[in-house]
Coordinates of C-alpha atoms in Angstrom, one line a residue:
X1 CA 0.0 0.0 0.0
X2 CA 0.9 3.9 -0.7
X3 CA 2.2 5.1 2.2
X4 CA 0.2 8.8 2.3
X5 CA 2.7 10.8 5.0
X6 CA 5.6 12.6 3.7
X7 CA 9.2 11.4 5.1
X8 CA 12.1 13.2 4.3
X9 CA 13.6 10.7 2.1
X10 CA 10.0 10.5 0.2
X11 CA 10.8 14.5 -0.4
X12 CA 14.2 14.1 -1.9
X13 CA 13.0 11.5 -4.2
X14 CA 10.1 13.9 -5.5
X15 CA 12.5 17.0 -5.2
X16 CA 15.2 15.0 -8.1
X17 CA 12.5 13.9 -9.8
X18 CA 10.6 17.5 -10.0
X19 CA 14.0 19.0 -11.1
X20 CA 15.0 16.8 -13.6
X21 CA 11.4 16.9 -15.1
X22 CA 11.5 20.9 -14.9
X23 CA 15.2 21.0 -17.0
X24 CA 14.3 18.2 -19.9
X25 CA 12.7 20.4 -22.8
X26 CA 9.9 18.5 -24.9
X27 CA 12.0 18.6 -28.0
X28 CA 14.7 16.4 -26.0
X29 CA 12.4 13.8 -25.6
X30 CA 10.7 13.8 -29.2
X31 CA 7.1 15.7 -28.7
X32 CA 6.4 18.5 -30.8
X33 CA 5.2 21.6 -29.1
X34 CA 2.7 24.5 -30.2
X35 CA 3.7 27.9 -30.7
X36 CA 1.9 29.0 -27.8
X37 CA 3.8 30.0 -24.4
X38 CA 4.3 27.2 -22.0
X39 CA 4.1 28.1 -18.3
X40 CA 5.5 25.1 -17.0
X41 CA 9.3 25.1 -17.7
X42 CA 10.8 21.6 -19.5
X43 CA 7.9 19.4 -19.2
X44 CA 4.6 19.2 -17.4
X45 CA 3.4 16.3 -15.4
X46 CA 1.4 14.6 -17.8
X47 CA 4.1 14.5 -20.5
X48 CA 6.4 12.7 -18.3
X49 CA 3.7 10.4 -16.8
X50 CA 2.9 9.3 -20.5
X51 CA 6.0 9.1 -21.5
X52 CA 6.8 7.1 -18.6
X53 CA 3.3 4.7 -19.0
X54 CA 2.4 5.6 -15.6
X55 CA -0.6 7.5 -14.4
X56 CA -0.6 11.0 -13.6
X57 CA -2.3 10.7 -10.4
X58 CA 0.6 8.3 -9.4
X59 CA 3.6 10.5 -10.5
X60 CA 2.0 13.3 -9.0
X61 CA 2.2 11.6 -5.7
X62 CA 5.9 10.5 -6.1
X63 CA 6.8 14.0 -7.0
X64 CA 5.0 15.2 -3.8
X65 CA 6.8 12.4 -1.9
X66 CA 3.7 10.7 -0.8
X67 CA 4.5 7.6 -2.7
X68 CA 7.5 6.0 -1.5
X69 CA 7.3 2.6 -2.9
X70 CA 7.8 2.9 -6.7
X71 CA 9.2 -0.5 -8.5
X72 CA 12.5 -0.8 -10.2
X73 CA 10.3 -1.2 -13.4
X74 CA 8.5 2.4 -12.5
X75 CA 11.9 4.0 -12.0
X76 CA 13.3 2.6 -14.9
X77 CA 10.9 4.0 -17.2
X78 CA 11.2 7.0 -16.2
X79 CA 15.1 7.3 -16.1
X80 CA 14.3 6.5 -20.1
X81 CA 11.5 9.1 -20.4
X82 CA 14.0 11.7 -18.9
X83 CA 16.8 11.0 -20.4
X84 CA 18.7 9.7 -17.2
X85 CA 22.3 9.1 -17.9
X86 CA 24.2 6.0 -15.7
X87 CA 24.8 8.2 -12.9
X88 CA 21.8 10.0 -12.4
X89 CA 19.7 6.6 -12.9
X90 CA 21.9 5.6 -9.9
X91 CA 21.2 8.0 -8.2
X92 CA 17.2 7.7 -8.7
X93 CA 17.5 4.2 -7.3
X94 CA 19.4 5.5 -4.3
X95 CA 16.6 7.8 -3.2
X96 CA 14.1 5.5 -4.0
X97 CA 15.7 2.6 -1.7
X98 CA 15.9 5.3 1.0
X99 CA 12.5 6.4 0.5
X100 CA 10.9 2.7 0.6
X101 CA 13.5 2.3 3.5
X102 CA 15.1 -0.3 1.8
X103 CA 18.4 0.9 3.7
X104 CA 18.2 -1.3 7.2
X105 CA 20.5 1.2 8.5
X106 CA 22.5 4.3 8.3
X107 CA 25.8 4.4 6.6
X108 CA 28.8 5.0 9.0
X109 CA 30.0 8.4 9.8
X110 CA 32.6 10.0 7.8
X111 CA 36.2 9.6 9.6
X112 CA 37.8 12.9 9.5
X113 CA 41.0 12.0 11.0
X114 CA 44.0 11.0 8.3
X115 CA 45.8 8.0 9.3
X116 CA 50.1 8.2 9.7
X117 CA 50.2 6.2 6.2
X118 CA 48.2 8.4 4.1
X119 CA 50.3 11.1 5.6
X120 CA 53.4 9.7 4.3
X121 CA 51.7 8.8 0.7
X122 CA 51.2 12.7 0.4
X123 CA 54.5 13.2 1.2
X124 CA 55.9 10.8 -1.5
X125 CA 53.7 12.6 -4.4
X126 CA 55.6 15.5 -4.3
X127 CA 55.8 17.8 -6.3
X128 CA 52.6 16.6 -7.2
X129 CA 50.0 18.3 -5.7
X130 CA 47.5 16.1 -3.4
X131 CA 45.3 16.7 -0.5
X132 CA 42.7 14.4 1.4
X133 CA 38.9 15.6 1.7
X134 CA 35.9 14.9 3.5
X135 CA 32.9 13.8 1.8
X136 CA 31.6 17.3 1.9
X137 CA 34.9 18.8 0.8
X138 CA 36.9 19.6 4.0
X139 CA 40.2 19.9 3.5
X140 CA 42.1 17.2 5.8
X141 CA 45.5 17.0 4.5
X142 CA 47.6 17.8 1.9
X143 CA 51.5 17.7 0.9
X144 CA 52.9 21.2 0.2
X145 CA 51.6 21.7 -3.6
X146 CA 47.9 20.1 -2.5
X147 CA 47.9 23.7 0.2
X148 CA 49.3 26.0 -2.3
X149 CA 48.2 25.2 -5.7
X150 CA 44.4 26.9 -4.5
X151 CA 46.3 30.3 -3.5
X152 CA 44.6 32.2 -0.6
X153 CA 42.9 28.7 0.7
X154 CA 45.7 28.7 3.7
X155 CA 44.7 32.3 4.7
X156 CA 41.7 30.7 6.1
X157 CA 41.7 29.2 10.0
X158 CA 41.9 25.2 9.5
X159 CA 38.1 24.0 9.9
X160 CA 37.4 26.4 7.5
X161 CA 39.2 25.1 5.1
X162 CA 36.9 23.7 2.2
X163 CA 36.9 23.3 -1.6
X164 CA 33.4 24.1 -2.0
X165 CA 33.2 27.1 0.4
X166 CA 36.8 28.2 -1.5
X167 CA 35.1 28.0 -5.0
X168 CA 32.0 30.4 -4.3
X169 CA 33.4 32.4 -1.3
X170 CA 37.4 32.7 -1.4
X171 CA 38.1 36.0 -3.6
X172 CA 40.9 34.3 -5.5
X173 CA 38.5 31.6 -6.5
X174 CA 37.6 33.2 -10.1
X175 CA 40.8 34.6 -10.8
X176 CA 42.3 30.9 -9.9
X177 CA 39.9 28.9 -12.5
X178 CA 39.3 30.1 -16.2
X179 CA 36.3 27.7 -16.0
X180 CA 34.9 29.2 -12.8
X181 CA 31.5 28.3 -13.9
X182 CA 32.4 24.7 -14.6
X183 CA 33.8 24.5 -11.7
X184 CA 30.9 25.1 -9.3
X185 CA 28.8 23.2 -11.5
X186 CA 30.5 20.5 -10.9
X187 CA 30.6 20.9 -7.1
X188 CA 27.6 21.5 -6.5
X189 CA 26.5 18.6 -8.4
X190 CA 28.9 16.3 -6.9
X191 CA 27.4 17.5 -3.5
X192 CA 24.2 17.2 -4.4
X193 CA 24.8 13.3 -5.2
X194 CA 25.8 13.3 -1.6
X195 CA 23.3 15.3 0.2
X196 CA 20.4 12.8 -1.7
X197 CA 21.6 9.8 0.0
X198 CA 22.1 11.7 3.6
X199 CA 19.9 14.8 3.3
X200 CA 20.5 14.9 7.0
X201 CA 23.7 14.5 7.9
X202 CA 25.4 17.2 9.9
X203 CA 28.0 17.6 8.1
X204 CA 26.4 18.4 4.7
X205 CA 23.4 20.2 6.1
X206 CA 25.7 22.6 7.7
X207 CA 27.8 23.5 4.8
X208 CA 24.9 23.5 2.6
X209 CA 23.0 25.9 4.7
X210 CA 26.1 28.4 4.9
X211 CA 26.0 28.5 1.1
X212 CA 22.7 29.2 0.0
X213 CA 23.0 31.8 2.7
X214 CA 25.8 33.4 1.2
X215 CA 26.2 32.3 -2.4
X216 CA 23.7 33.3 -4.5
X217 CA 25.3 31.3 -7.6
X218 CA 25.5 28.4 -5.3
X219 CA 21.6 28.9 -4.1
X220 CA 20.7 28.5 -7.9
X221 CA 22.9 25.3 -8.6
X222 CA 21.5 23.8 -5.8
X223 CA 18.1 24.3 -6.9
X224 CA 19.0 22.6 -10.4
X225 CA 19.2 19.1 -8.2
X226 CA 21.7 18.0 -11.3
X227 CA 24.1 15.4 -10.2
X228 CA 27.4 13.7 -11.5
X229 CA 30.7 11.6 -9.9
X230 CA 34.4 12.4 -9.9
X231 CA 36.1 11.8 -12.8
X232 CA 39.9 12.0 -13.9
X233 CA 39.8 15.6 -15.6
X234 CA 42.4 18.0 -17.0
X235 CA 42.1 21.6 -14.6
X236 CA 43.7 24.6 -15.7
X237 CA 44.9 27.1 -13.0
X238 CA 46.0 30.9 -13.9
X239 CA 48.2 30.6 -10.4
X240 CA 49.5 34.1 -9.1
X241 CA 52.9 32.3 -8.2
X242 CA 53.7 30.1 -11.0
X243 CA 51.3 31.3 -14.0
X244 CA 49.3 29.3 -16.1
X245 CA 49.2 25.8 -15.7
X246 CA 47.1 22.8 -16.8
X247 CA 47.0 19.3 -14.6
X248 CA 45.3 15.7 -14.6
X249 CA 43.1 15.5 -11.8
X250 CA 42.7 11.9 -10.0
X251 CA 40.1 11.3 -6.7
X252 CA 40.8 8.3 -5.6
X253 CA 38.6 6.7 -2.4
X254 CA 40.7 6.0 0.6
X255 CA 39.7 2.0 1.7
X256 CA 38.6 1.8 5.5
X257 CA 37.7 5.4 6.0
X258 CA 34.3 6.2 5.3
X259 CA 33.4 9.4 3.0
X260 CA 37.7 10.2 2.4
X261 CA 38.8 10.8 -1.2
X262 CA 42.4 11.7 -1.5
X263 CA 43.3 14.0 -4.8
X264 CA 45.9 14.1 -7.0
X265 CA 47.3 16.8 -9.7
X266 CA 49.8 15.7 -12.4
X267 CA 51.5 16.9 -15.7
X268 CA 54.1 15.2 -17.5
X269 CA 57.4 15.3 -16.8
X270 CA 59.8 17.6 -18.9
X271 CA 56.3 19.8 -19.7
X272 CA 56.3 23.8 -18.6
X273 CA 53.2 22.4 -16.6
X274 CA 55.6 19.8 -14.6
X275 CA 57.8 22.7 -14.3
X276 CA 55.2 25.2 -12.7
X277 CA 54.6 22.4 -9.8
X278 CA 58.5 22.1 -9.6
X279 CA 58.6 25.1 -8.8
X280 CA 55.4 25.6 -6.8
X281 CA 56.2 22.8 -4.2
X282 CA 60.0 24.5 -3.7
X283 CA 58.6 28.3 -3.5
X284 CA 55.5 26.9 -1.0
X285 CA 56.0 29.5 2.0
X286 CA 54.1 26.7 4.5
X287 CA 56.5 23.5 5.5
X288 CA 55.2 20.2 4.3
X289 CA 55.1 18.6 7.6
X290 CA 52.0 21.2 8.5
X291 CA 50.3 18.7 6.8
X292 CA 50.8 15.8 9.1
X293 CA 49.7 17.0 12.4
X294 CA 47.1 15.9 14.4
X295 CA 44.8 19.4 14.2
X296 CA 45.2 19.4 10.9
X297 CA 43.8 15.9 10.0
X298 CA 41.4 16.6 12.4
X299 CA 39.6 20.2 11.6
X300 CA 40.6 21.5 14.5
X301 CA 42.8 24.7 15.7
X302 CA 46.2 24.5 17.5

């Protein structure tokens, strides 16, 4: 039976589904539009519920969250109607198992402290630059390069250290990136992915709420509900010490310590790129060892 109350995972699942349904034109899915002005932006209810070979009434209550049970068939359908790709159809499942409360039981909290060993391994990639984050971007760790390579980030107290609050806050943020745009994009997407499967956890919610306070470009993004996964990408950085550079980005997951991705930059040896971190990593102003410290892997000031 329908479960007619409205729990917060129920919400999430209708809040994706509303706002991929609200950016998927009709032309993307094949239906031919009238001249007329459409008040609905992308596509109304009953365009997606046919496309989908559902009822309205029944997508209406999904989108409202008061149907939390839909079957992988249902979800299926209308991943294809919208134009889901891999990652976002994953993600649809996700919120649905949460919804139906598939999940028996929370997943465990993110570690935040950095263990000796990962330490070291930071160490040992220099001059390439590589830092350890949180799940919602806090900066843990990093070797020399990983501090400096976002320039101004280590003018800010430790806990406040963050990727995503250094894109959209940090003034040196969109003199740093070329992309800029791309760049948030991509965060806030990556976050949202996140946030779908723990809308509640502390450590999101907190972050999240800081930044549609203060960001209005985040506020907007946010809104969008798009969401993606890291990938290896290239990243070019117009640096203020060591000019223009362009770098292979890698996240890797760190094994045994829930919600930790460690991140590494690299360019080819014998390239001016290689050259810039050369020289970046020798001209750092803040000793490597900062890195390894107990306050640091923890969040919290000496």
């Amino acid at each position: 039976m329908a479960s007619e109350s409205v729990n917060s995972e129920g919400a999430e699942l209708g809040r994706y589904l509303r706002a991929r349904r609200t950016q998927t034109s009709p032309e993307h899915v094949g239906l031919t539009v009238g001249t007329g002005i459409r008040r609905t932006p992308g596509l109304r209810r009953e365009e997606l519920a046919t496309l989908a070979g559902i009822s309205i009434d029944y997508y209406v209550r999904l989108e409202r969250g008061k149907e939390t049970r839909p079957s992988p068939a249902v979800l299926d359908s209308l991943a294809r109607a919208l134009r889901m790709d891999d990652q976002e159809h994953q993600h649809l499942r996700e919120l649905a198992a949460r919804a139906a409360r598939y999940v028996p039981e929370p997943p465990p909290a993110p570690g935040r402290t950095v263990r000796p060993h990962l330490r070291l391994l930071l160490e040992s990639l220099r001059p390439n630059p590589a830092y350890v984050i949180s799940r919602s971007m806090d900066v843990l760790a990093w070797n020399s390069g990983g501090l400096a390579l976002y320039a101004g980030l280590d003018d800010w107290p430790l806990k406040q250290r963050n990727l995503a609050r250094y894109l959209f806050l940090h003034p040196a943020a969109r003199d740093l990136f070329p992309d800029w745009e791309r760049q948030i994009t991509g965060c806030v997407a990556r976050l949202r992915a996140v946030a779908g499967t723990a809308p509640d956890a502390p450590d999101l919610t907190g972050l999240v709420g800081e930044l549609l306070l203060k960001s209005p470009d985040f506020a907007g993004l946010w809104e969008r509900y798009e969401v993606t996964g890291r990938k290896p990408a290239r990243k070019t950085f117009r640096h203020p010490r060591v000019g223009t550079l362009t770098l292979t980005s890698q996240p890797l997951h760190v094994e045994g310590t829930p919600g930790q991705r460690l991140g590494v930059y690299t360019a080819e040896p014998g390239t001016p790129d290689h050259d810039a971190l050369l020289l970046l990593d020798m001209t750092t102003s803040r000793p490597a060892e900062r890195a390894a410290s107990p306050s640091e892997a923890t969040g919290r000031q000496p």
